[in-house]
Tab-separated table of C-alpha atoms and ligand atoms in Angstrom:
chain	number	residue	atom	x	y	z
A	215	MET	CA	19.567	36.699	-5.439
A	216	PRO	CA	17.396	33.840	-4.076
A	217	PRO	CA	19.317	31.024	-2.357
A	218	HIS	CA	20.572	28.476	-4.874
A	219	TYR	CA	20.787	24.729	-4.271
A	220	ASP	CA	21.967	21.724	-6.262
A	221	ALA	CA	18.531	20.166	-5.756
A	222	ILE	CA	15.167	21.019	-4.256
A	223	ILE	CA	13.077	18.086	-3.049
A	224	LEU	CA	9.343	18.610	-2.545
A	225	GLY	CA	7.825	16.385	0.162
A	226	ALA	CA	9.542	15.213	3.352
A	227	GLY	CA	7.912	11.785	3.571
A	228	GLY	CA	9.849	8.524	3.410
A	229	ALA	CA	10.963	9.040	-0.186
A	230	GLY	CA	11.888	12.719	0.139
A	231	LEU	CA	13.866	12.203	3.356
A	232	MET	CA	15.793	9.256	1.928
A	233	CYS	CA	16.540	11.038	-1.328
A	234	ALA	CA	17.698	14.191	0.481
A	235	ALA	CA	19.971	12.181	2.799
A	236	VAL	CA	21.601	10.267	-0.077
A	237	ALA	CA	22.153	13.375	-2.212
A	238	GLY	CA	23.294	15.480	0.765
A	239	GLN	CA	25.823	12.857	1.798
A	240	ARG	CA	27.163	12.890	-1.760
A	241	GLY	CA	27.999	16.546	-1.247
A	242	ARG	CA	24.938	18.046	-2.943
A	243	ARG	CA	23.414	21.173	-1.459
A	244	VAL	CA	19.806	20.088	-0.861
A	245	LEU	CA	16.661	21.928	0.201
A	246	LEU	CA	13.805	19.680	1.393
A	247	ILE	CA	10.383	21.352	1.585
A	248	ASP	CA	7.108	20.105	3.101
A	249	HIS	CA	3.874	21.936	3.822
A	250	ALA	CA	3.309	19.814	6.923
A	251	ASP	CA	4.722	21.029	10.218
A	252	ARG	CA	6.547	17.715	10.781
A	253	PRO	CA	8.380	15.392	8.391
A	254	GLY	CA	7.448	11.736	7.844
A	255	LYS	CA	3.913	11.903	9.209
A	256	LYS	CA	2.829	8.753	7.379
A	257	ILE	CA	5.849	6.896	8.690
A	258	LEU	CA	4.740	7.793	12.217
A	259	ILE	CA	1.300	6.218	11.799
A	260	SER	CA	2.476	3.292	9.689
A	261	GLY	CA	2.370	-0.313	10.782
A	262	GLY	CA	0.171	0.536	13.773
A	263	GLY	CA	2.876	2.952	15.031
A	264	ARG	CA	5.731	0.466	14.595
A	265	CYS	CA	6.399	1.046	10.878
A	266	ASN	CA	6.520	-2.047	8.704
A	267	PHE	CA	9.598	-0.586	7.026
A	268	THR	CA	10.358	-3.299	4.481
A	269	ASN	CA	9.599	-6.830	3.380
A	270	VAL	CA	12.284	-9.460	2.902
A	271	HIS	CA	10.265	-10.996	0.052
A	272	THR	CA	10.449	-7.836	-2.042
A	273	ALA	CA	10.276	-8.730	-5.733
A	274	PRO	CA	8.963	-6.802	-8.736
A	275	ASP	CA	5.868	-9.020	-9.005
A	276	ARG	CA	4.621	-7.602	-5.685
A	277	PHE	CA	4.094	-4.183	-7.252
A	278	LEU	CA	1.309	-2.895	-9.503
A	279	SER	CA	2.175	-0.572	-12.363
A	280	ALA	CA	1.164	-0.045	-15.978
A	281	ASN	CA	4.744	-1.158	-16.687
A	282	PRO	CA	5.481	-4.141	-14.429
A	283	HIS	CA	9.196	-3.999	-15.357
A	284	PHE	CA	9.735	-0.380	-14.338
A	285	ALA	CA	10.485	-0.951	-10.636
A	286	LYS	CA	13.032	-3.731	-11.243
A	287	SER	CA	16.138	-1.595	-11.592
A	288	ALA	CA	15.648	0.581	-8.504
A	289	LEU	CA	14.502	-2.364	-6.364
A	290	ALA	CA	17.557	-4.386	-7.401
A	291	ARG	CA	19.947	-1.556	-6.564
A	292	TYR	CA	18.516	-0.834	-3.106
A	293	SER	CA	17.310	-3.971	-1.364
A	294	PRO	CA	15.482	-4.664	1.916
A	295	GLN	CA	18.899	-5.711	3.305
A	296	ASP	CA	20.338	-2.289	2.429
A	297	PHE	CA	17.599	-0.585	4.442
A	298	LEU	CA	17.998	-3.104	7.255
A	299	ASP	CA	21.740	-2.348	7.379
A	300	LEU	CA	20.848	1.314	7.847
A	301	VAL	CA	18.348	0.443	10.597
A	302	GLU	CA	20.990	-1.644	12.350
A	303	ARG	CA	23.656	1.045	12.032
A	304	HIS	CA	21.221	3.254	13.968
A	305	ARG	CA	20.776	0.473	16.555
A	306	ILE	CA	17.028	0.277	16.019
A	307	ALA	CA	15.673	-3.033	17.311
A	308	TRP	CA	13.396	-4.814	14.851
A	309	HIS	CA	11.531	-8.059	14.355
A	310	GLU	CA	9.954	-10.051	11.562
A	311	LYS	CA	6.213	-10.411	12.057
A	312	THR	CA	4.583	-12.561	9.385
A	313	LEU	CA	5.104	-12.985	5.655
A	314	GLY	CA	8.530	-11.316	5.684
A	315	GLN	CA	7.264	-8.052	7.216
A	316	LEU	CA	9.898	-6.199	9.274
A	317	PHE	CA	8.778	-3.834	12.042
A	318	CYS	CA	10.481	-1.712	14.702
A	319	ASP	CA	10.310	-3.268	18.167
A	320	GLY	CA	9.871	0.227	19.570
A	321	SER	CA	8.278	2.991	17.557
A	322	ALA	CA	7.999	4.318	14.004
A	323	ARG	CA	9.432	7.557	15.392
A	324	GLN	CA	12.835	5.800	15.356
A	325	ILE	CA	12.660	5.514	11.551
A	326	VAL	CA	11.851	9.226	11.175
A	327	ASP	CA	14.667	10.132	13.593
A	328	MET	CA	17.052	7.877	11.668
A	329	LEU	CA	16.187	9.540	8.349
A	330	LEU	CA	16.489	13.009	9.899
A	331	ALA	CA	19.907	12.057	11.317
A	332	GLU	CA	20.961	10.887	7.847
A	333	CYS	CA	19.719	14.180	6.386
A	334	ALA	CA	21.669	16.127	9.022
A	335	LYS	CA	24.788	14.134	8.068
A	336	GLY	CA	24.272	15.400	4.531
A	337	ALA	CA	23.646	18.998	5.733
A	338	VAL	CA	20.170	18.945	4.175
A	339	GLU	CA	18.207	22.138	4.757
A	340	LEU	CA	14.648	21.417	5.868
A	341	ARG	CA	11.817	23.901	5.378
A	342	LEU	CA	8.533	22.837	7.008
A	343	GLY	CA	5.031	24.118	7.605
A	344	LYS	CA	4.755	26.520	4.679
A	345	PRO	CA	2.673	26.063	1.530
A	346	ILE	CA	4.379	25.926	-1.859
A	347	SER	CA	2.759	28.622	-3.973
A	348	ALA	CA	4.631	28.233	-7.264
A	349	VAL	CA	7.029	25.910	-9.060
A	350	GLU	CA	8.481	27.284	-12.273
A	351	HIS	CA	11.011	26.135	-14.829
A	352	ASP	CA	12.801	28.574	-17.086
A	353	GLY	CA	14.543	26.009	-19.285
A	354	SER	CA	17.763	25.869	-17.281
A	355	GLY	CA	16.548	25.557	-13.708
A	356	PHE	CA	13.656	25.465	-11.242
A	357	ARG	CA	12.310	28.225	-9.055
A	358	VAL	CA	10.175	27.272	-6.062
A	359	THR	CA	8.205	29.841	-4.097
A	360	CYS	CA	7.273	28.876	-0.573
A	361	ASP	CA	5.616	31.365	1.762
A	362	GLY	CA	6.915	34.257	-0.313
A	363	ALA	CA	10.528	32.992	-0.250
A	364	VAL	CA	12.088	31.841	-3.511
A	365	ALA	CA	14.736	29.116	-3.923
A	366	THR	CA	16.340	27.946	-7.149
A	367	ALA	CA	18.062	24.749	-8.314
A	368	PRO	CA	18.882	22.966	-11.565
A	369	LYS	CA	17.200	19.800	-10.222
A	370	LEU	CA	13.755	19.288	-8.724
A	371	VAL	CA	12.398	16.098	-7.167
A	372	ILE	CA	8.658	15.491	-6.806
A	373	ALA	CA	8.248	13.426	-3.619
A	374	THR	CA	4.863	14.654	-2.424
A	375	GLY	CA	3.268	11.188	-2.403
A	376	GLY	CA	-0.319	10.321	-3.336
A	377	PRO	CA	-3.702	11.560	-2.118
A	378	SER	CA	-4.383	8.698	0.324
A	379	ILE	CA	-5.366	9.944	3.827
A	380	PRO	CA	-5.803	13.667	3.087
A	381	LYS	CA	-6.183	14.430	6.779
A	382	MET	CA	-2.480	13.548	7.144
A	383	GLY	CA	-1.616	16.315	4.658
A	384	ALA	CA	-1.699	14.070	1.576
A	385	THR	CA	-2.545	15.840	-1.680
A	386	GLY	CA	-2.590	15.276	-5.418
A	387	PHE	CA	0.151	17.905	-5.778
A	388	ALA	CA	2.511	15.411	-7.440
A	389	TYR	CA	-0.005	14.964	-10.251
A	390	GLU	CA	-0.605	18.711	-10.611
A	391	LEU	CA	3.122	19.282	-10.977
A	392	ALA	CA	3.481	16.385	-13.376
A	393	ARG	CA	0.719	17.792	-15.572
A	394	GLN	CA	2.209	21.280	-15.344
A	395	PHE	CA	5.414	19.838	-16.823
A	396	GLY	CA	3.563	17.826	-19.476
A	397	LEU	CA	3.984	14.384	-17.876
A	398	LYS	CA	1.110	11.906	-18.163
A	399	VAL	CA	-0.632	10.614	-15.054
A	400	VAL	CA	-2.172	7.142	-14.861
A	401	GLU	CA	-5.619	7.545	-13.294
A	402	PRO	CA	-5.121	7.414	-9.511
A	403	ARG	CA	-7.479	5.302	-7.417
A	404	PRO	CA	-7.526	4.258	-3.766
A	405	ALA	CA	-5.715	0.998	-2.988
A	406	LEU	CA	-5.155	-1.156	0.109
A	407	VAL	CA	-8.603	0.097	1.053
A	408	PRO	CA	-11.731	-1.495	2.604
A	409	LEU	CA	-14.506	-2.420	0.160
A	410	THR	CA	-18.127	-1.412	0.739
A	411	LEU	CA	-21.112	-3.702	0.268
A	412	GLY	CA	-24.612	-2.847	-0.916
A	413	GLY	CA	-27.568	-4.670	-2.478
A	414	GLU	CA	-28.082	-8.207	-1.205
A	415	ASP	CA	-24.588	-8.240	0.321
A	416	VAL	CA	-25.675	-5.564	2.762
A	417	LEU	CA	-26.950	-8.322	5.055
A	418	PHE	CA	-23.331	-9.306	5.723
A	419	ARG	CA	-22.798	-6.010	7.509
A	420	GLU	CA	-24.563	-7.633	10.486
A	421	LEU	CA	-21.352	-9.595	10.910
A	422	SER	CA	-19.351	-6.445	11.696
A	423	GLY	CA	-16.319	-7.427	13.776
A	424	VAL	CA	-16.161	-11.057	12.599
A	425	ALA	CA	-12.861	-12.153	11.032
A	426	ALA	CA	-11.772	-15.362	9.316
A	427	GLU	CA	-8.829	-16.626	7.315
A	428	VAL	CA	-9.912	-16.748	3.678
A	429	VAL	CA	-8.589	-16.664	0.155
A	430	ALA	CA	-9.847	-13.494	-1.560
A	431	SER	CA	-9.543	-13.296	-5.314
A	432	ALA	CA	-10.271	-10.934	-8.183
A	433	ASN	CA	-8.805	-10.545	-11.632
A	434	LYS	CA	-6.920	-13.874	-11.355
A	435	ILE	CA	-4.995	-12.689	-8.284
A	436	ALA	CA	-5.560	-14.333	-4.893
A	437	PHE	CA	-4.465	-13.523	-1.346
A	438	ARG	CA	-4.720	-15.880	1.591
A	439	GLU	CA	-4.984	-13.833	4.763
A	440	ALA	CA	-7.629	-12.643	7.222
A	441	ALA	CA	-10.820	-10.921	6.057
A	442	LEU	CA	-12.898	-8.792	8.408
A	443	PHE	CA	-16.570	-7.875	8.127
A	444	THR	CA	-17.190	-4.214	8.972
A	445	HIS	CA	-20.283	-2.034	9.378
A	446	ARG	CA	-19.680	-0.819	5.811
A	447	GLY	CA	-18.483	-3.992	4.122
A	448	LEU	CA	-15.212	-5.888	4.030
A	449	SER	CA	-11.727	-5.172	5.319
A	450	GLY	CA	-8.741	-7.066	6.774
A	451	PRO	CA	-5.446	-7.838	5.007
A	452	ALA	CA	-6.901	-10.194	2.367
A	453	ILE	CA	-9.452	-7.578	1.303
A	454	LEU	CA	-7.010	-4.657	1.395
A	455	GLN	CA	-4.661	-6.631	-0.852
A	456	ILE	CA	-7.356	-7.582	-3.345
A	457	SER	CA	-8.746	-4.016	-3.365
A	458	SER	CA	-5.642	-2.867	-5.268
A	459	TYR	CA	-6.578	-5.201	-8.131
A	460	TRP	CA	-10.349	-4.737	-7.943
A	461	ARG	CA	-12.198	-2.474	-10.388
A	462	HIS	CA	-15.656	-0.959	-9.994
A	463	GLY	CA	-18.405	-3.301	-11.185
A	464	GLN	CA	-16.355	-6.464	-10.711
A	465	PRO	CA	-17.143	-9.210	-8.195
A	466	ILE	CA	-14.643	-10.603	-5.704
A	467	ALA	CA	-14.638	-14.254	-4.663
A	468	ILE	CA	-13.995	-15.456	-1.137
A	469	ASP	CA	-13.001	-18.995	-0.255
A	470	PHE	CA	-14.254	-19.402	3.311
A	471	LEU	CA	-12.816	-22.901	3.576
A	472	PRO	CA	-9.193	-22.655	2.381
A	473	ASN	CA	-8.093	-25.342	4.849
A	474	HIS	CA	-10.703	-27.886	3.856
A	475	PRO	CA	-10.235	-30.389	1.002
A	476	GLU	CA	-12.767	-30.880	-1.755
A	477	GLY	CA	-15.480	-33.315	-0.660
A	478	TRP	CA	-15.191	-32.201	2.973
A	479	LEU	CA	-18.939	-31.757	3.471
A	480	LEU	CA	-19.695	-35.206	2.006
A	481	ALA	CA	-17.155	-36.697	4.413
A	482	GLU	CA	-18.838	-34.812	7.280
A	483	LYS	CA	-22.213	-36.160	6.168
A	484	LYS	CA	-20.854	-39.692	6.523
A	485	ALA	CA	-19.140	-39.018	9.825
A	486	ARG	CA	-21.889	-36.885	11.431
A	487	PRO	CA	-25.229	-37.460	9.649
A	488	LYS	CA	-27.202	-35.927	12.549
A	489	ALA	CA	-25.252	-32.643	12.543
A	490	SER	CA	-26.619	-29.519	10.835
A	491	LEU	CA	-24.606	-27.577	8.263
A	492	ARG	CA	-24.513	-24.663	10.668
A	493	ARG	CA	-22.927	-26.844	13.371
A	494	VAL	CA	-20.376	-28.349	10.996
A	495	LEU	CA	-19.435	-24.924	9.641
A	496	GLY	CA	-19.227	-23.663	13.230
A	497	GLY	CA	-16.278	-26.017	13.723
A	498	ALA	CA	-14.433	-24.363	10.847
A	499	LEU	CA	-15.538	-20.735	11.022
A	500	PRO	CA	-16.552	-18.164	13.648
A	501	GLU	CA	-20.028	-19.016	14.951
A	502	ARG	CA	-21.814	-15.898	13.594
A	503	LEU	CA	-20.311	-16.344	10.157
A	504	ALA	CA	-21.210	-20.044	10.090
A	505	GLU	CA	-24.774	-19.177	10.994
A	506	ALA	CA	-25.077	-16.459	8.334
A	507	LEU	CA	-23.614	-18.655	5.594
A	508	ALA	CA	-25.732	-21.695	6.473
A	509	GLU	CA	-28.832	-19.491	6.468
A	510	ARG	CA	-28.006	-18.034	3.061
A	511	LEU	CA	-27.286	-21.488	1.648
A	512	GLY	CA	-30.758	-22.537	2.793
A	513	VAL	CA	-29.550	-25.908	4.086
A	514	ALA	CA	-31.370	-26.331	7.388
A	515	ALA	CA	-31.812	-30.112	7.618
A	516	GLU	CA	-29.435	-32.604	9.246
A	517	LEU	CA	-26.599	-33.430	6.828
A	518	GLY	CA	-27.861	-37.040	6.553
A	519	ASN	CA	-31.070	-35.715	5.011
A	520	VAL	CA	-29.389	-33.425	2.470
A	521	THR	CA	-28.608	-34.799	-0.990
A	522	ASP	CA	-24.961	-35.179	-2.006
A	523	ARG	CA	-25.642	-32.836	-4.870
A	524	ALA	CA	-26.934	-30.079	-2.582
A	525	LEU	CA	-23.927	-30.489	-0.269
A	526	THR	CA	-21.487	-30.396	-3.175
A	527	GLU	CA	-23.143	-27.215	-4.398
A	528	ALA	CA	-23.020	-25.687	-0.885
A	529	GLU	CA	-19.314	-26.490	-0.686
A	530	ARG	CA	-18.718	-24.965	-4.101
A	531	ARG	CA	-20.403	-21.725	-3.011
A	532	LEU	CA	-18.500	-21.653	0.283
A	533	SER	CA	-15.202	-21.930	-1.570
A	534	ALA	CA	-16.031	-19.173	-4.064
A	535	TRP	CA	-18.579	-16.927	-2.355
A	536	THR	CA	-19.245	-13.993	-4.629
A	537	PHE	CA	-19.510	-10.468	-3.295
A	538	GLN	CA	-20.325	-7.504	-5.514
A	539	PRO	CA	-18.683	-4.528	-3.762
A	540	ASN	CA	-20.359	-1.245	-4.646
A	541	GLY	CA	-17.233	0.801	-3.965
A	542	THR	CA	-14.333	1.400	-1.622
A	543	GLU	CA	-13.972	3.580	1.464
A	544	GLY	CA	-12.020	5.964	-0.778
A	545	PHE	CA	-8.822	7.959	-0.332
A	546	ALA	CA	-9.885	8.848	3.214
A	547	LYS	CA	-9.189	5.233	4.255
A	548	ALA	CA	-6.756	4.032	1.562
A	549	GLU	CA	-3.213	3.179	2.659
A	550	VAL	CA	-1.864	3.919	-0.787
A	551	THR	CA	-2.791	5.023	-4.308
A	552	VAL	CA	-2.667	2.877	-7.411
A	553	GLY	CA	-1.717	4.879	-10.502
A	554	GLY	CA	0.150	8.174	-10.519
A	555	ILE	CA	2.890	9.751	-12.625
A	556	SER	CA	3.287	7.490	-15.645
A	557	THR	CA	6.452	5.400	-15.589
A	558	ALA	CA	6.623	5.876	-19.369
A	559	GLU	CA	7.712	9.443	-18.630
A	560	LEU	CA	10.597	8.430	-16.341
A	561	SER	CA	13.968	6.714	-16.507
A	562	SER	CA	13.807	3.483	-14.506
A	563	GLN	CA	17.483	3.984	-13.575
A	564	THR	CA	17.230	7.449	-12.042
A	565	MET	CA	13.500	8.397	-12.033
A	566	ALA	CA	14.430	11.425	-14.154
A	567	ALA	CA	11.710	12.799	-16.421
A	568	LYS	CA	12.591	12.090	-20.039
A	569	LYS	CA	11.052	15.326	-21.325
A	570	VAL	CA	12.069	17.853	-18.680
A	571	GLN	CA	15.756	18.281	-17.922
A	572	GLY	CA	16.447	18.089	-14.165
A	573	LEU	CA	12.990	16.915	-13.053
A	574	PHE	CA	12.592	13.666	-11.041
A	575	ALA	CA	9.648	11.855	-9.399
A	576	ILE	CA	9.861	9.239	-6.641
A	577	GLY	CA	7.785	7.349	-4.078
A	578	GLU	CA	4.036	6.952	-4.031
A	579	GLY	CA	3.400	9.749	-6.539
A	580	VAL	CA	4.745	7.460	-9.263
A	581	ASP	CA	2.620	4.706	-10.832
A	582	VAL	CA	4.216	1.929	-8.754
A	583	THR	CA	2.195	0.496	-5.863
A	584	GLY	CA	3.237	-2.294	-3.548
A	585	TRP	CA	1.323	-4.997	-1.779
A	586	LEU	CA	0.494	-4.616	1.893
A	587	GLY	CA	3.402	-5.551	4.169
A	588	GLY	CA	6.316	-3.117	3.874
A	589	TYR	CA	6.530	-3.108	0.077
A	590	ASN	CA	5.426	0.504	-0.296
A	591	PHE	CA	8.151	1.814	1.955
A	592	GLN	CA	10.685	-0.372	0.136
A	593	TRP	CA	9.623	1.323	-3.105
A	594	ALA	CA	9.918	4.739	-1.434
A	595	TRP	CA	13.483	3.943	-0.222
A	596	ALA	CA	14.591	2.317	-3.480
A	597	SER	CA	13.227	4.973	-5.855
A	598	ALA	CA	14.601	7.716	-3.573
A	599	HIS	CA	17.996	6.068	-3.452
A	600	ALA	CA	18.124	5.813	-7.247
A	601	THR	CA	17.408	9.537	-7.583
A	602	GLY	CA	19.633	10.530	-4.658
A	603	GLN	CA	22.560	8.981	-6.513
A	604	ALA	CA	21.721	10.823	-9.708
A	605	LEU	CA	21.362	14.338	-8.317
B	990	LIG	C1	-2.242	4.388	7.773
B	990	LIG	C2	-1.119	3.990	6.857
B	990	LIG	C3	-0.258	2.980	7.244
B	990	LIG	C4	0.760	2.572	6.376
B	990	LIG	N1	1.604	1.593	6.793
B	990	LIG	C5	2.599	1.199	5.965
B	990	LIG	C6	3.546	0.225	6.395
B	990	LIG	O1	3.555	-0.195	7.556
B	990	LIG	N2	4.481	-0.190	5.491
B	990	LIG	C7	4.544	0.311	4.210
B	990	LIG	O2	5.415	-0.095	3.433
B	990	LIG	N3	3.697	1.280	3.807
B	990	LIG	C8	2.741	1.729	4.654
B	990	LIG	N4	1.896	2.710	4.246
B	990	LIG	C9	2.131	3.344	2.929
B	990	LIG	C10	3.294	4.337	3.061
B	990	LIG	O3	3.027	5.192	4.146
B	990	LIG	C11	3.471	5.137	1.781
B	990	LIG	O4	3.590	4.271	0.692
B	990	LIG	C12	4.717	6.006	1.892
B	990	LIG	O5	4.595	6.875	2.991
B	990	LIG	C13	4.964	6.795	0.617
B	990	LIG	O6	6.070	7.620	0.822
B	990	LIG	P1	6.215	8.982	0.012
B	990	LIG	O7	7.393	9.669	0.606
B	990	LIG	O8	6.171	8.721	-1.424
B	990	LIG	O9	4.889	9.801	0.356
B	990	LIG	P2	4.387	10.400	1.747
B	990	LIG	O10	4.886	9.609	2.887
B	990	LIG	O11	2.930	10.584	1.601
B	990	LIG	O12	5.113	11.814	1.810
B	990	LIG	C14	4.716	12.885	1.012
B	990	LIG	C15	5.063	14.174	1.719
B	990	LIG	O13	4.721	15.252	0.855
B	990	LIG	C16	4.060	16.249	1.577
B	990	LIG	N5	3.167	16.987	0.682
B	990	LIG	C17	2.031	16.563	0.101
B	990	LIG	N6	1.481	17.537	-0.619
B	990	LIG	C18	2.306	18.617	-0.501
B	990	LIG	C19	2.249	19.927	-1.015
B	990	LIG	N7	1.233	20.349	-1.782
B	990	LIG	N8	3.254	20.776	-0.678
B	990	LIG	C20	4.285	20.371	0.122
B	990	LIG	N9	4.361	19.145	0.657
B	990	LIG	C21	3.383	18.269	0.326
B	990	LIG	C22	3.313	15.518	2.677
B	990	LIG	O14	3.075	16.359	3.792
B	990	LIG	C23	4.272	14.372	2.998
B	990	LIG	O15	5.147	14.696	4.039
B	990	LIG	C24	0.896	3.168	5.100
B	990	LIG	C25	0.038	4.194	4.722
B	990	LIG	C26	-0.951	4.611	5.596
B	990	LIG	C27	-1.851	5.739	5.172
């Protein structure tokens, strides 16, 4: 007889570890399987090695999903404070960086160790480094084959994440399983990802390494943060955020002067009629960017010799500069995936599949994607907690 468990969880990332710990501590016999040789690999590289483990401003409107209401229940039942309490119980020092983002003072390794300690408290059995060759369902329970060994359970949790950063072991396995069990998948696409520039915009690649605070907008959503020019296009927090909302073929708009009131250039003309646009912009923006923008605006004369109309038009363009990205840097560089297992298939209370008795899906594999800044881990913890309590 193959070993029998109350639940088998596939994927030992943030969501799988949390779910296993919660269920194990509720007395469930849990097997947690991952094909990687170590658990929580994405946690280890997250937040520049310090793991931005949650965001105090977590709210449902900071998540993208075909059903914007889906995440509400789980997020309300497991809050950033709940995770912070856990972090503090493990005496992990932390700090708030900007915009409500909480990081470890030390290392992301502390978060993985904490989750492993919680799993150990729940006597979770961990099986690492072996590929899963088959997942079957015979109507009453699940049978998972891993490296020739079979395990069975009446409950199965899909926690294998999304395909972002395949070199970390990320796969589309969650979607394959979902399809195998007849669950719909919302088309996955890379998110929190740099955008690439082509055509006329290609000239901006010369600015590689230049950063500025901007407002980036697309599809009526705007983010005010830093943007960074790269050798392939645009990156930086403002661009990563807007990339999740951007669709192929659409433009994005950049306000290069978010701190300057309307009519600023006309006021400068009065105050400094002998100054060039390039010099005036140089006071507001990095020198190389000021030079490139002034050149593209074609305003070379001293401000005093430029018509008010031309200056007003220049200011309008500077506050809504249009880029036409020709793509993204893809899953290889995406922090997360937008789309995934359709929320229409799942209970928002427990993440249980409506059609398949005993099947659950949590974390990034589900069509819920957070903004940059700790929101994605908060979704992983909250969805995992909801399922952990239902197993
Ligand atoms: C570079 C980077 C930095 C990030 N920084 C942050 C941050 O600071 N804050 C934040 O909130 N979010 C951050 N994220 C996003 C965050 O890492 C994810 O949202 C989160 O890890 C999702 O958790 P998960 O458990 O659903 O999936 P994952 O963490 O991806 O875990 C899935 C697990 O399943 C395993 N798996 C996959 N396929 C298979 C298979 N076929 N068989 C068996 N096992 C499989 C994987 O090995 C992995 O261990 C970052 C992402 C990246 C790439």
